[in-house]
Short mmCIF file of C-alpha atoms and ligand atoms in Angstrom, two decimals:
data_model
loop_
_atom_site.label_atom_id
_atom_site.label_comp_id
_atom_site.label_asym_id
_atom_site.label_seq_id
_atom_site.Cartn_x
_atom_site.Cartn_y
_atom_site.Cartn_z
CA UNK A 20 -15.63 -16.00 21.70
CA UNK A 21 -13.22 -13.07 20.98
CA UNK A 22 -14.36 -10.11 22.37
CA UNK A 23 -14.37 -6.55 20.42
CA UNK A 24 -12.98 -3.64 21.31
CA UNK A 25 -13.60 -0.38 19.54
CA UNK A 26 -10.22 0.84 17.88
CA UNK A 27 -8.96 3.43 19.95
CA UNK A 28 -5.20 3.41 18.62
CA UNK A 29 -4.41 6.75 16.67
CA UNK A 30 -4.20 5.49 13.00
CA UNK A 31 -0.87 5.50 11.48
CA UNK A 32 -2.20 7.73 8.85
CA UNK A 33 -5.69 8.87 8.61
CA UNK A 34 -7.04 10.67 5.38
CA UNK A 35 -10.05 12.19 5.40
CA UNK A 36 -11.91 13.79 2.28
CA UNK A 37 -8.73 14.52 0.06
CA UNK A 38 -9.09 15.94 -3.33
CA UNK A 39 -6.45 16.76 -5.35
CA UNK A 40 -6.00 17.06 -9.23
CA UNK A 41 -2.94 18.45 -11.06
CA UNK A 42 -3.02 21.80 -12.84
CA UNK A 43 -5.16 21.12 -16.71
CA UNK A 44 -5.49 17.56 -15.16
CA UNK A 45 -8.43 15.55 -14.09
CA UNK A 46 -8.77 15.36 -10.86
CA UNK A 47 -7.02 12.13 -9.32
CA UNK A 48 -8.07 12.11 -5.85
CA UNK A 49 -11.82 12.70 -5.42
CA UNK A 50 -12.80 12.92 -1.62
CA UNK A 51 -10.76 10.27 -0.57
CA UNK A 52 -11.31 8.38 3.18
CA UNK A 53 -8.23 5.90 3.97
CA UNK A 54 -6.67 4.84 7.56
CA UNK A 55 -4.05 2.93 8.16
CA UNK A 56 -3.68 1.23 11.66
CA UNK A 57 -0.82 0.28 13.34
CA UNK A 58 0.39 -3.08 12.35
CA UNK A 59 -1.45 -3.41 8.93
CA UNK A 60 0.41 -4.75 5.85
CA UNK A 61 -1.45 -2.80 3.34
CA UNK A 62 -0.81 -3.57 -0.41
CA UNK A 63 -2.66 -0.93 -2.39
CA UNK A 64 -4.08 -2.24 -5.79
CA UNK A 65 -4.90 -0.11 -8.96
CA UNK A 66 -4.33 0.14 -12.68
CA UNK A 67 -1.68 2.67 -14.09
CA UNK A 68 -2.69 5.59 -13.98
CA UNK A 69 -4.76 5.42 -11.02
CA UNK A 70 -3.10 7.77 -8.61
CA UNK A 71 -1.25 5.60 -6.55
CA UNK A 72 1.98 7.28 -6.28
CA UNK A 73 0.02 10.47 -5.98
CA UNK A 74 -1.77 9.49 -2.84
CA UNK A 75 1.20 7.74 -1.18
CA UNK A 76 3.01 11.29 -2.06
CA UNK A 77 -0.15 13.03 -0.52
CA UNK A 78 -0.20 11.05 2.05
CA UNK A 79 3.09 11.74 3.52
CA UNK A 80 2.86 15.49 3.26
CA UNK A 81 4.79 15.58 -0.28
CA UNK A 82 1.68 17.05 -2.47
CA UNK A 83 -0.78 19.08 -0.60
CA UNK A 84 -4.29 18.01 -1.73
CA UNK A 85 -6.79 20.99 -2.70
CA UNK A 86 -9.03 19.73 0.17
CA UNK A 87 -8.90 17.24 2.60
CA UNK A 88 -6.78 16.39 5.77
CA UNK A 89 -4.07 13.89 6.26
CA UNK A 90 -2.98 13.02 9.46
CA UNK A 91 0.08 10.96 10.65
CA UNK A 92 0.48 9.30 13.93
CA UNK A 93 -2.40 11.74 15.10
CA UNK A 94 -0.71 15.34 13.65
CA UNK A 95 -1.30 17.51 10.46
CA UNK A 96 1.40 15.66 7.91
CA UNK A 97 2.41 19.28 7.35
CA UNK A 98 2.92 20.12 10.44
CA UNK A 99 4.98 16.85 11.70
CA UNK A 100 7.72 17.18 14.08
CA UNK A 101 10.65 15.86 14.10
CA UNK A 102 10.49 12.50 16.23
CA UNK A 103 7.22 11.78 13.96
CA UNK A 104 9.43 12.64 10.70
CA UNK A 105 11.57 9.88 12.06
CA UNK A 106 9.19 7.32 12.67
CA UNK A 107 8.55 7.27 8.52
CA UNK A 108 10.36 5.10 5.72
CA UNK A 109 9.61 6.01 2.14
CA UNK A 110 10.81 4.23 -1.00
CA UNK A 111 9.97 6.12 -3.79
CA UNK A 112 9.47 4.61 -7.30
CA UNK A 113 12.70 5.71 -8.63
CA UNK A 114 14.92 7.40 -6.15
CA UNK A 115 17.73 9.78 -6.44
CA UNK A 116 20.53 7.92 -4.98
CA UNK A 117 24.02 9.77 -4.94
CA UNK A 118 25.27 7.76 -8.26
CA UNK A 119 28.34 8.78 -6.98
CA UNK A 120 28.32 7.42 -3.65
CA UNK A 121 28.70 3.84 -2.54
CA UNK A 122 26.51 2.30 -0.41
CA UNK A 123 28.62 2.02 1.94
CA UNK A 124 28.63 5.91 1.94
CA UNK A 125 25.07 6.45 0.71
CA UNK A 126 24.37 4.90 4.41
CA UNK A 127 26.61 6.49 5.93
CA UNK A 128 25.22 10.06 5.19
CA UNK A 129 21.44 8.57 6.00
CA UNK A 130 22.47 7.64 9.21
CA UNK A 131 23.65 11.06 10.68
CA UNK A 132 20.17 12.37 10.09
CA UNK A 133 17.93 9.57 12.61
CA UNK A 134 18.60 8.96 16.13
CA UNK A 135 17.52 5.27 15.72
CA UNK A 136 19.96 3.37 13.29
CA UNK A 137 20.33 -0.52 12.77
CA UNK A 138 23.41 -0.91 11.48
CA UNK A 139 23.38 -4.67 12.36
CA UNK A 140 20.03 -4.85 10.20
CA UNK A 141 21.88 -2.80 7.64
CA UNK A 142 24.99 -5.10 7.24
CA UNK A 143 22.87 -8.51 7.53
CA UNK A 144 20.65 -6.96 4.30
CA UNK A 145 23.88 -5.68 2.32
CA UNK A 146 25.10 -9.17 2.64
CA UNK A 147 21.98 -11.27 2.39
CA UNK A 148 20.92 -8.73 -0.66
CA UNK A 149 23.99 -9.17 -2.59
CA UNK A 150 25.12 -5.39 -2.41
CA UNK A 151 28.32 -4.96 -3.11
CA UNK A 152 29.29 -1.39 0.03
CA UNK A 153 32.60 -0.26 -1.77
CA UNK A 154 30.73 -0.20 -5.22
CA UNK A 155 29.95 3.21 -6.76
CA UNK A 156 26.08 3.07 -6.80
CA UNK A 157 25.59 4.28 -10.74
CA UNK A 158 27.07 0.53 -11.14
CA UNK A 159 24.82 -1.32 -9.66
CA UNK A 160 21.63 -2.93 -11.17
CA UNK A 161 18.26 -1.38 -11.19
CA UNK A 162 16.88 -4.43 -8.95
CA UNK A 163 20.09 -3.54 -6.39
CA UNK A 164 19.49 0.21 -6.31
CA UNK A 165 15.94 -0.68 -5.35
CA UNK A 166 16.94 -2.96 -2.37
CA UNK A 167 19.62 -0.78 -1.51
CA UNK A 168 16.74 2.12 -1.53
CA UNK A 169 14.67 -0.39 1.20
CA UNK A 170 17.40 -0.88 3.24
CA UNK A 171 17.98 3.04 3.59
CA UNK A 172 14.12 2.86 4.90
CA UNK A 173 14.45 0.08 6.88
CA UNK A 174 17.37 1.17 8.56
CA UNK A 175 16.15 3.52 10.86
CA UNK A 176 13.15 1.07 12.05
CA UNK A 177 10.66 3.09 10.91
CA UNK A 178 6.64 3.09 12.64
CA UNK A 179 5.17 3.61 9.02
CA UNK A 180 7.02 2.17 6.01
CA UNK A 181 5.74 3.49 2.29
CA UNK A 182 6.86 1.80 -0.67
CA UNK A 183 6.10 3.03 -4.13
CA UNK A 184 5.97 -0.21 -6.47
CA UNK A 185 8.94 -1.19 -4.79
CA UNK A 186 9.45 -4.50 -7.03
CA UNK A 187 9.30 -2.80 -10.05
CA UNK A 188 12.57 -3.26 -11.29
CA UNK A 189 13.01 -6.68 -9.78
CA UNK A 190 12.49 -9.71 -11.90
CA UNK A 191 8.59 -11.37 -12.09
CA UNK A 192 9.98 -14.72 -10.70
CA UNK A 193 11.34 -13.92 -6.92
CA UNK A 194 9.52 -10.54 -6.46
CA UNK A 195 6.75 -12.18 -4.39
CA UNK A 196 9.18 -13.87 -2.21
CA UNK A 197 10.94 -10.64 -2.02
CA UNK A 198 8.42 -8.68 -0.12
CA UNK A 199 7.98 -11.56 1.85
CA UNK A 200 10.81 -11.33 3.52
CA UNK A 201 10.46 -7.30 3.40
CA UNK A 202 7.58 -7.37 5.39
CA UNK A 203 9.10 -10.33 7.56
CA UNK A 204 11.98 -7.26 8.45
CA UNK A 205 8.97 -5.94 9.95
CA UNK A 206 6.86 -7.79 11.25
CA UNK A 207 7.98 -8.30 14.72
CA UNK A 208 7.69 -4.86 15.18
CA UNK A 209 4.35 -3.82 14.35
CA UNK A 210 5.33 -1.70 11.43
CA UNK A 211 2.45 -0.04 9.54
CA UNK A 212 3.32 -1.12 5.75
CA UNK A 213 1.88 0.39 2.70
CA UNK A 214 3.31 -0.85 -1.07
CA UNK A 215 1.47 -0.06 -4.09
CA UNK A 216 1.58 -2.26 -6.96
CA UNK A 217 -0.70 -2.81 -10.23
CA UNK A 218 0.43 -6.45 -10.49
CA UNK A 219 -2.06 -8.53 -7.62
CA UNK A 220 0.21 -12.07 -7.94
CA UNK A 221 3.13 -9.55 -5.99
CA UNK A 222 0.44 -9.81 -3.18
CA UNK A 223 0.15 -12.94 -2.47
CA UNK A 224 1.15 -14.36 0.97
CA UNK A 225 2.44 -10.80 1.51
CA UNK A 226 0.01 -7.84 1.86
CA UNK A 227 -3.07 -9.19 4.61
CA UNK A 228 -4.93 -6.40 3.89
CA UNK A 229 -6.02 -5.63 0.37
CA UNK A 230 -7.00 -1.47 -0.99
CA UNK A 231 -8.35 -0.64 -4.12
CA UNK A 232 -8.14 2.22 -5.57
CA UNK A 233 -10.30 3.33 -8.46
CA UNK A 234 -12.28 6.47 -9.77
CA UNK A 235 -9.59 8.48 -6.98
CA UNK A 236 -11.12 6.61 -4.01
CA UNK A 237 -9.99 3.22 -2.09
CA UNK A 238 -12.96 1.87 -3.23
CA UNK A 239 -12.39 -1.02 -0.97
CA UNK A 240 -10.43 -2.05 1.76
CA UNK A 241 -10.11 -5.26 3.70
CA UNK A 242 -7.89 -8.18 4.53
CA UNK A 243 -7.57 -10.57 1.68
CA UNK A 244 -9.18 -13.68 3.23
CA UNK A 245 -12.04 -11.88 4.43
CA UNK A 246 -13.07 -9.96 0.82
CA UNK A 247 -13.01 -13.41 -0.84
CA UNK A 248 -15.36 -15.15 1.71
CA UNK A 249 -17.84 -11.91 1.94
CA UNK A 250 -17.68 -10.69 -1.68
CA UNK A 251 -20.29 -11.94 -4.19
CA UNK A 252 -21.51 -11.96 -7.08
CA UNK A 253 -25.73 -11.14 -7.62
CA UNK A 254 -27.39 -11.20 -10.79
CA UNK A 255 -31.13 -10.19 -10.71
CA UNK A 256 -33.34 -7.22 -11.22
CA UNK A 257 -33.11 -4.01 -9.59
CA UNK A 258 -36.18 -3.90 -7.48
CA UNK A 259 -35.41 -7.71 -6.46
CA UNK A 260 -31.50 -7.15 -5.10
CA UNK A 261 -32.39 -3.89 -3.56
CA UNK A 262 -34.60 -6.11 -1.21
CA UNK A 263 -32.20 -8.44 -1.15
CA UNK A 264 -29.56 -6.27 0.00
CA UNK A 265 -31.70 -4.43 2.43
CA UNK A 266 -32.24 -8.42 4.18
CA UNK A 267 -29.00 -9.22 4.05
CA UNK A 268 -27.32 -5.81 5.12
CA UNK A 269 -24.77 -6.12 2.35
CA UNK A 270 -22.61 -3.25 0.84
CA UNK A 271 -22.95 -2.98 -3.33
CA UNK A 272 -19.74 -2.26 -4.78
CA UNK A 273 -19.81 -2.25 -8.39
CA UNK A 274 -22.98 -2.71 -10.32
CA UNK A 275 -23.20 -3.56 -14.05
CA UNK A 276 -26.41 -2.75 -16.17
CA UNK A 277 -27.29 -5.97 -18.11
CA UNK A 278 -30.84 -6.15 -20.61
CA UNK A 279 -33.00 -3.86 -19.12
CA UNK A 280 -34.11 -3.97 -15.50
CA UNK A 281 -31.06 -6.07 -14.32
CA UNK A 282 -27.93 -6.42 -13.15
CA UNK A 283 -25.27 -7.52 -12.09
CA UNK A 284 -23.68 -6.55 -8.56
CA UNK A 285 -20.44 -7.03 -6.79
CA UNK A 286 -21.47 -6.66 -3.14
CA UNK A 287 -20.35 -7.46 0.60
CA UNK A 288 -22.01 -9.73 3.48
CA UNK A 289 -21.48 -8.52 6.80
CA UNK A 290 -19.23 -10.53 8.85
CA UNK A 291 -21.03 -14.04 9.48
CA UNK A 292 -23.99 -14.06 6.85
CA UNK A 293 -24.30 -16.58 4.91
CA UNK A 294 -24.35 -15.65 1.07
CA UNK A 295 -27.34 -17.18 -0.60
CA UNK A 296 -26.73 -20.05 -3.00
CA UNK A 297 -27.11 -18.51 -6.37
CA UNK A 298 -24.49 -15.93 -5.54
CA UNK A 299 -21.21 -16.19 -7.33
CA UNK A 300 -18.07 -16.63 -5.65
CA UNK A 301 -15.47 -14.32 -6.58
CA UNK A 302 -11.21 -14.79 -6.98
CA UNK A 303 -8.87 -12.22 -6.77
CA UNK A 304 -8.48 -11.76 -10.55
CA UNK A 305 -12.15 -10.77 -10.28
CA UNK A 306 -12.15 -8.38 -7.77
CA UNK A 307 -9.30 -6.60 -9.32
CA UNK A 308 -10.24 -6.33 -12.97
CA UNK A 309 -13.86 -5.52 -11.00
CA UNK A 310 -13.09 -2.70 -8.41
CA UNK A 311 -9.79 -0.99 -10.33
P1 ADP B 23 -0.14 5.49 -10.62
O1 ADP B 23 0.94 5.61 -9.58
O2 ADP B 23 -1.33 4.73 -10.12
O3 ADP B 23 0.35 4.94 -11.92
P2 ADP B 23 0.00 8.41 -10.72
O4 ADP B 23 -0.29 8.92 -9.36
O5 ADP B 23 1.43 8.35 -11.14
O6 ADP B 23 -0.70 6.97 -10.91
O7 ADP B 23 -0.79 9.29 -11.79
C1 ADP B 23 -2.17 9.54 -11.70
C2 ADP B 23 -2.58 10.52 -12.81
O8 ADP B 23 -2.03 11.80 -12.55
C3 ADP B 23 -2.12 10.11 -14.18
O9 ADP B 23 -3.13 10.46 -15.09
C4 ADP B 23 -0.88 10.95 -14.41
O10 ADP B 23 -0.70 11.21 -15.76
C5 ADP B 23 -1.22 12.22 -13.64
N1 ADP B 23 0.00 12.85 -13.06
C6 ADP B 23 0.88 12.27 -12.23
N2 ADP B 23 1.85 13.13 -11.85
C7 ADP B 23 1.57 14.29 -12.46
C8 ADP B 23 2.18 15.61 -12.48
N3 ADP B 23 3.30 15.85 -11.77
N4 ADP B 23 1.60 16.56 -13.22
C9 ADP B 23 0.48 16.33 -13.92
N5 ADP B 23 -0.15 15.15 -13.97
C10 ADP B 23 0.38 14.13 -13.26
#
């Protein structure tokens, strides 16, 4: 038997209620609740369009949400001093990177700002990444300005790493096993990891835990193993799943109106109940065409 503890580790970041919408926009956070503990490898699913880069930027003080508070190793992300500033890496989708520079330069520069600096970490990537140091940076590929953009982050060891689609320019074939071995950088030291992406085979093998974002709230949030043993499918009529989810304590998450009467539900067992036989399993591909 594993015992459990209640989690008393200050989140990473903690969001709490945040709203924000973009002036003569819709709004595209909508009382939003997300934490992020320490250690979690947290890829965060939606469609285009969804408001991922806008929460990531919310989320590390960039935007400031209309209402709502976002919290970052325990302060107001506003408000963060300067050792918590340095315990943050951020990729951003496309970054400004000093076309001028070189890499070699580029790091150079990054490193007089952070106390903490790997520089072995830095030269094993450069080489291992293929990215050439003496190279002016407008020069290289998209796919190497985006690695070289990671290795900035990585570089300073950061507690909390945030990656905006951070394959994106990368090629389909390889990209999986690409941020494989980004979150293998790491792992051994219980990094907090965050990467958005609207493409769910990047995920694979790499992000553990699995948020959905849809309608401006993570609509779901759990490791991937566990959301496709407890996540079902339930076809039936209203009255008749209502009981059956009182019974079973499980959580709807999406319901679909079929002929009147019925319908069909996405919903999740508690930990250790059984699902009933004539619920449907669900893949992956489900749950994400589903819940985004
Ligand atoms: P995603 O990263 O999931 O593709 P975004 O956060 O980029 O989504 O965008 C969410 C919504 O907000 C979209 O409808 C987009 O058009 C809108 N949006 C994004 N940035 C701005 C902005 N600076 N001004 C106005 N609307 C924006």
């Amino acid at each position: 038997m594993t015992a459990h503890f209640p989690h008393t580790e200050t989140p990473s970041a903690a969001l709490a209620g945040v709203s924000l919408s973009y002036p003569r926009g819709d709004a595209v956070l909508r009382g939003l609740d997300w934490t992020l503990l320490p250690g979690q490898v947290v890829g965060l699913l939606g469609r285009n369009g969804a408001g991922k880069t806008t929460l990531l930027e919310t989320l590390l003080g960039l935007r400031q949400p209309q209402a709502g508070q976002v919290q970052l190793f325990g302060q107001d992300v506003m408000q963060l001093d300067d050792a918590a500033r340095a315990r943050i890496g951020y990729v951003p989708q496309s970054s400004d990177l000093f076309e001028a520079f070189t890499p070699a330069q580029l790091l150079a520069y990054f490193r007089s700002f952070y106390p903490r600096w790997n520089e072995a970490k830095v030269e094993g990537l450069l080489s291992r990444w293929d990215i050439a140091r003496d190279k002016p940076i407008r020069k290289l590929s998209g796919g190497q300005q985006q690695r070289l953009s990671i290795i900035r982050a990585l570089a300073h060891e950061p507690d909390l790493l945030v990656l905006d689609e951070p394959v994106a320019s990368l090629d389909p074939v390889g990209r999986r096993d690409f941020l494989r071995e980004l979150v293998d950088q790491v792992l051994d030291r219980g990094t907090t990891v965050v990467f958005s992406t609207h493409i769910l085979s990047d995920l694979e093998r790499v992000a553990f835990n699995l948020a959905f974002l849809s309608e401006g709230r993570i609509a779901l949030q759990a490791p991937l193993d566990e959301l496709l043993e407890q996540v079902r499918a339930f076809t039936g009529s209203v009255t008749e799943l209502a009981g059956l989810f009182a019974r079973l304590g499980a959580q709807p998450l999406k319901r679909t109106p079929l002929e009147a009467g019925r319908e069909r539900v996405l919903a999740r067992l508690p930990a250790g109940v059984s699902a009933p036989l004539d619920a449907q399993a669900v893949n992956l591909e489900d749950l994400f065409a589903e819940l985004t």
